[in-house]
Coordinates of C-alpha atoms and ligand atoms in Angstrom, one line a residue:
X1 CA 67.1 -15.6 187.7
X2 CA 65.4 -15.8 191.1
X3 CA 61.8 -16.5 191.2
X4 CA 61.3 -12.8 192.7
X5 CA 63.0 -11.1 189.5
X6 CA 60.0 -12.6 187.4
X7 CA 57.6 -10.2 186.2
X8 CA 53.6 -10.4 187.3
X9 CA 52.0 -12.2 184.7
X10 CA 48.3 -12.1 184.9
X11 CA 47.8 -15.6 183.0
X12 CA 50.1 -18.8 183.2
X13 CA 49.4 -21.1 180.5
X14 CA 48.9 -24.6 181.5
X15 CA 50.5 -26.1 178.3
X16 CA 53.1 -24.1 176.1
X17 CA 54.1 -25.6 172.9
X18 CA 57.0 -24.5 170.7
X19 CA 58.2 -24.9 166.8
X20 CA 62.0 -24.2 167.6
X21 CA 62.8 -23.0 164.2
X22 CA 65.8 -21.3 162.7
X23 CA 68.7 -22.8 163.6
X24 CA 69.9 -23.5 160.3
X25 CA 69.6 -19.8 159.0
X26 CA 71.3 -18.5 162.1
X27 CA 74.5 -20.8 161.8
X28 CA 74.0 -20.0 158.0
X29 CA 74.3 -16.1 158.7
X30 CA 77.5 -16.7 160.7
X31 CA 78.9 -18.8 157.8
X32 CA 79.0 -22.0 160.1
X33 CA 77.4 -25.3 159.1
X34 CA 73.8 -25.8 159.9
X35 CA 74.6 -28.2 162.8
X36 CA 76.4 -25.4 164.7
X37 CA 73.0 -24.0 164.9
X38 CA 71.5 -27.0 166.1
X39 CA 74.0 -27.0 169.0
X40 CA 73.5 -23.7 169.9
X41 CA 69.7 -24.5 170.2
X42 CA 70.2 -26.3 173.2
X43 CA 71.2 -23.2 175.2
X44 CA 67.6 -22.0 174.2
X45 CA 65.9 -25.4 175.2
X46 CA 67.6 -25.3 178.8
X47 CA 66.6 -21.6 179.1
X48 CA 62.8 -22.2 178.1
X49 CA 62.9 -25.3 180.3
X50 CA 63.9 -23.4 183.5
X51 CA 61.5 -20.5 182.9
X52 CA 58.4 -22.5 182.5
X53 CA 59.5 -24.7 185.6
X54 CA 59.6 -21.3 187.5
X55 CA 56.8 -20.2 186.4
X56 CA 54.4 -23.0 186.9
X57 CA 53.8 -24.1 183.6
X58 CA 52.6 -27.7 183.5
X59 CA 53.3 -29.0 180.0
X60 CA 56.2 -27.6 177.7
X61 CA 56.1 -29.5 174.3
X62 CA 59.0 -28.7 172.1
X63 CA 59.0 -29.6 168.2
X64 CA 62.5 -31.1 168.2
X65 CA 62.3 -33.0 164.8
X66 CA 59.3 -33.6 162.5
X67 CA 58.1 -36.4 160.3
X68 CA 59.1 -34.7 157.6
X69 CA 62.5 -33.8 159.0
X70 CA 64.0 -37.3 157.6
X71 CA 63.9 -35.9 154.3
X72 CA 67.1 -33.5 155.3
X73 CA 70.5 -34.5 154.2
X74 CA 71.9 -37.7 156.0
X75 CA 74.8 -35.9 157.9
X76 CA 72.1 -33.3 159.4
X77 CA 69.8 -36.1 160.4
X78 CA 72.5 -37.9 162.0
X79 CA 73.9 -35.0 163.6
X80 CA 70.6 -33.9 165.0
X81 CA 70.3 -37.4 166.4
X82 CA 73.6 -37.3 168.2
X83 CA 72.6 -33.8 169.6
X84 CA 69.3 -35.2 170.8
X85 CA 71.3 -38.1 172.4
X86 CA 74.0 -35.8 174.3
X87 CA 71.1 -33.5 175.4
X88 CA 69.1 -36.2 177.0
X89 CA 72.5 -37.7 178.6
X90 CA 73.6 -34.2 179.9
X91 CA 70.4 -33.3 181.2
X92 CA 69.2 -36.2 183.2
X93 CA 70.5 -34.8 186.3
X94 CA 69.2 -31.4 185.9
X95 CA 65.7 -33.1 185.4
X96 CA 65.9 -35.1 188.3
X97 CA 66.9 -32.1 190.7
X98 CA 64.6 -29.9 189.1
X99 CA 61.5 -32.3 189.3
X100 CA 60.8 -32.2 185.4
X101 CA 59.3 -35.4 183.8
X102 CA 60.3 -36.2 180.4
X103 CA 57.8 -37.6 177.9
X104 CA 57.8 -37.8 174.1
X105 CA 55.3 -37.8 171.0
X106 CA 56.0 -39.0 167.8
X107 CA 56.9 -42.4 165.9
X108 CA 59.6 -43.5 168.7
X109 CA 60.4 -46.7 166.7
X110 CA 61.9 -44.5 163.9
X111 CA 64.5 -43.2 166.0
X112 CA 67.8 -45.0 165.7
X113 CA 68.2 -47.5 168.5
X114 CA 70.8 -45.7 170.5
X115 CA 68.7 -42.5 170.9
X116 CA 65.5 -44.5 171.5
X117 CA 67.2 -46.5 174.5
X118 CA 68.7 -43.3 176.2
X119 CA 65.3 -41.5 175.5
X120 CA 63.3 -44.4 177.1
X121 CA 65.5 -44.8 180.2
X122 CA 65.2 -40.9 180.6
X123 CA 61.4 -41.2 180.3
X124 CA 61.6 -44.1 183.0
X125 CA 63.9 -42.3 185.5
X126 CA 62.0 -39.2 185.7
X127 CA 58.8 -40.4 185.5
X128 CA 58.0 -39.7 189.4
X129 CA 58.6 -36.1 188.8
X130 CA 55.9 -33.5 188.7
X131 CA 56.9 -29.9 188.9
X132 CA 56.6 -29.7 184.9
X133 CA 56.3 -32.2 182.1
X134 CA 58.7 -31.8 179.2
X135 CA 57.2 -33.3 176.2
X136 CA 59.7 -33.6 173.2
X137 CA 57.8 -34.0 169.7
X138 CA 60.3 -36.2 168.0
X139 CA 59.8 -37.8 164.4
X140 CA 56.4 -36.1 164.9
X141 CA 53.9 -35.2 162.6
X142 CA 50.3 -34.0 163.4
X143 CA 48.7 -35.8 160.4
X144 CA 50.9 -39.1 161.0
X145 CA 49.4 -39.3 164.7
X146 CA 45.6 -38.3 163.5
X147 CA 46.0 -41.4 161.1
X148 CA 47.1 -43.6 163.7
X149 CA 44.7 -42.4 165.9
X150 CA 41.9 -43.4 163.4
X151 CA 43.5 -46.6 162.8
X152 CA 43.6 -47.6 166.8
X153 CA 40.1 -46.4 167.2
X154 CA 38.6 -48.5 164.0
X155 CA 40.5 -51.6 165.6
X156 CA 38.8 -50.9 168.9
X157 CA 35.6 -50.6 167.3
X158 CA 36.2 -54.0 165.6
X159 CA 37.2 -55.5 168.8
X160 CA 33.7 -54.4 170.2
X161 CA 35.1 -52.2 172.8
X162 CA 32.6 -49.3 171.5
X163 CA 30.5 -48.6 168.6
X164 CA 31.1 -45.6 165.8
X165 CA 28.3 -43.9 167.3
X166 CA 30.3 -43.4 170.5
X167 CA 33.4 -41.5 168.8
X168 CA 33.5 -38.1 170.0
X169 CA 36.0 -35.3 170.7
X170 CA 36.9 -36.6 174.1
X171 CA 37.6 -40.4 172.8
X172 CA 39.7 -39.2 170.1
X173 CA 41.6 -37.2 172.6
X174 CA 42.3 -40.7 174.3
X175 CA 43.9 -42.2 171.3
X176 CA 46.2 -39.3 170.4
X177 CA 49.9 -39.3 171.2
X178 CA 48.9 -36.8 173.9
X179 CA 46.4 -38.5 175.8
X180 CA 46.1 -37.3 179.1
X181 CA 47.8 -33.8 178.6
X182 CA 45.9 -30.5 178.4
X183 CA 45.7 -29.0 174.9
X184 CA 48.4 -26.0 174.6
X185 CA 47.2 -22.5 175.5
X186 CA 50.1 -21.0 173.8
X187 CA 51.8 -21.9 170.9
X188 CA 55.0 -19.9 169.7
X189 CA 57.1 -20.4 166.5
X190 CA 60.5 -18.8 166.4
X191 CA 62.6 -18.3 163.0
X192 CA 59.9 -15.9 161.4
X193 CA 57.7 -18.3 159.3
X194 CA 54.1 -18.4 159.6
X195 CA 52.9 -21.9 159.5
X196 CA 52.4 -24.9 161.7
X197 CA 54.6 -27.5 159.9
X198 CA 52.1 -30.3 160.9
X199 CA 52.6 -29.5 164.5
X200 CA 49.7 -30.5 167.0
X201 CA 47.0 -30.0 164.2
X202 CA 44.1 -31.4 166.3
X203 CA 45.4 -30.0 169.9
X204 CA 46.3 -26.6 168.7
X205 CA 42.6 -25.7 167.6
X206 CA 42.1 -22.9 170.5
X207 CA 45.8 -22.3 171.2
X208 CA 46.8 -18.6 171.3
X209 CA 49.8 -18.5 168.6
X210 CA 52.6 -16.1 168.4
X211 CA 55.2 -15.9 165.7
X212 CA 58.4 -14.2 166.4
X213 CA 61.2 -13.2 163.8
X214 CA 63.8 -14.4 166.6
X215 CA 65.8 -17.4 165.8
X216 CA 65.7 -20.2 168.2
X217 CA 69.5 -20.1 169.0
X218 CA 68.8 -16.3 169.9
X219 CA 65.5 -16.9 171.9
X220 CA 66.1 -16.5 175.3
X221 CA 64.3 -16.0 178.8
X222 CA 63.4 -12.3 178.2
X223 CA 61.5 -13.1 174.5
X224 CA 59.8 -15.9 176.3
X225 CA 58.5 -13.4 179.1
X226 CA 57.5 -11.1 176.8
X227 CA 55.2 -13.3 174.8
X228 CA 53.6 -14.6 178.0
X229 CA 52.9 -11.0 179.1
X230 CA 51.1 -10.5 175.8
X231 CA 49.4 -14.0 176.2
X232 CA 47.9 -12.6 179.6
X233 CA 46.3 -9.6 177.9
X234 CA 44.6 -11.5 175.0
X235 CA 41.0 -12.4 175.0
X236 CA 40.3 -16.0 174.5
X237 CA 36.8 -16.3 173.2
X238 CA 36.2 -19.9 172.3
X239 CA 33.7 -18.8 170.2
X240 CA 31.7 -16.7 172.4
X241 CA 31.5 -13.0 172.3
X242 CA 33.7 -10.7 174.2
X243 CA 30.7 -9.2 176.2
X244 CA 30.1 -13.0 177.4
X245 CA 33.7 -13.7 178.4
X246 CA 34.2 -10.5 180.1
X247 CA 30.7 -10.8 182.3
X248 CA 31.8 -14.5 183.1
Ligands
IPE301 C1 64.6 -26.0 163.2 O1 65.6 -25.2 162.7 C2 65.3 -27.4 164.0 C3 64.8 -28.5 163.0 C4 64.0 -28.6 162.3 C5 65.4 -29.7 163.7 P1 65.8 -25.6 161.1 O2 66.9 -26.6 160.8 O3 64.4 -25.7 160.3 O4 66.3 -24.0 160.8 P2 66.1 -23.0 159.5 O5 64.6 -23.0 159.3 O6 66.7 -24.0 158.3 O7 66.7 -21.9 159.7
IPE302 C1 59.3 -27.5 161.8 O1 60.2 -26.7 161.5 C2 59.9 -28.7 162.3 C3 60.8 -28.3 163.7 C4 61.1 -27.3 164.3 C5 61.5 -29.2 164.5 P1 60.8 -26.9 159.6 O2 61.9 -26.0 159.5 O3 60.9 -28.1 159.5 O4 59.3 -26.7 159.1 P2 59.2 -26.2 157.3 O5 59.8 -27.2 156.6 O6 60.1 -24.7 157.3 O7 58.0 -25.7 157.3
MG303 MG1 63.2 -24.5 159.7

């Protein structure tokens, strides 16, 4: 779609985070193996990345694999890792062309070596890009992230870098995987479930949350734009009254 075909949006979120759910059920409904749904989901990823880039979203975080997803059958886990690797290999040129910087959050050390090395290479090769930051949550869990953050803060305290009394919200932000990124303004979950499933527990404290029944492989630009339009009409109060917000 040409940029002039985009609707007039009143407010563009700086950071959009998406729980890409529903691949398995989408495939099962078509009497196909679950991996068929995961493969189809890659097209939706391309669509939201492109749209985010066109609209000027700064950060797009995609929940691709949770720390709990390791509990799935071995063939699904290895199939997902294969898809991830070929996505990274196949998208590098497009990311370079479109000025997209890739980063990741999660327990990178748990990923298979072959995936980790492609991931790290892609991160390095795109590190100078700046139009959009594509942040992949891989082996990511909000609770693991917080535990990891607390442990590093305790170590820094013991090393005398600061004292416990200095620990505040902004210091915690610096020790999370998402250090340096703005908090998500908009969090979308496809696939019809109404839960966070351990996604960005700290960072999403004031995100506007949208749940859509659309399964991830069916999620297209038009679905995304519809949510973005509604996002623009929501009043974000951050604890204040509506009158305070409207008069500011
Ligand atoms: C989300 O789709 C993708 C991953 C968790 C990797 P699911 O695989 O959870 O799909 P459903 O929820 O079973 O339909
Ligand atoms: C959340 O989806 C994780 C990802 C989309 C990567 P799940 O399908 O794993 O979540 P639950 O198990 O239904 O809560
Ligand atoms: Mg699911």
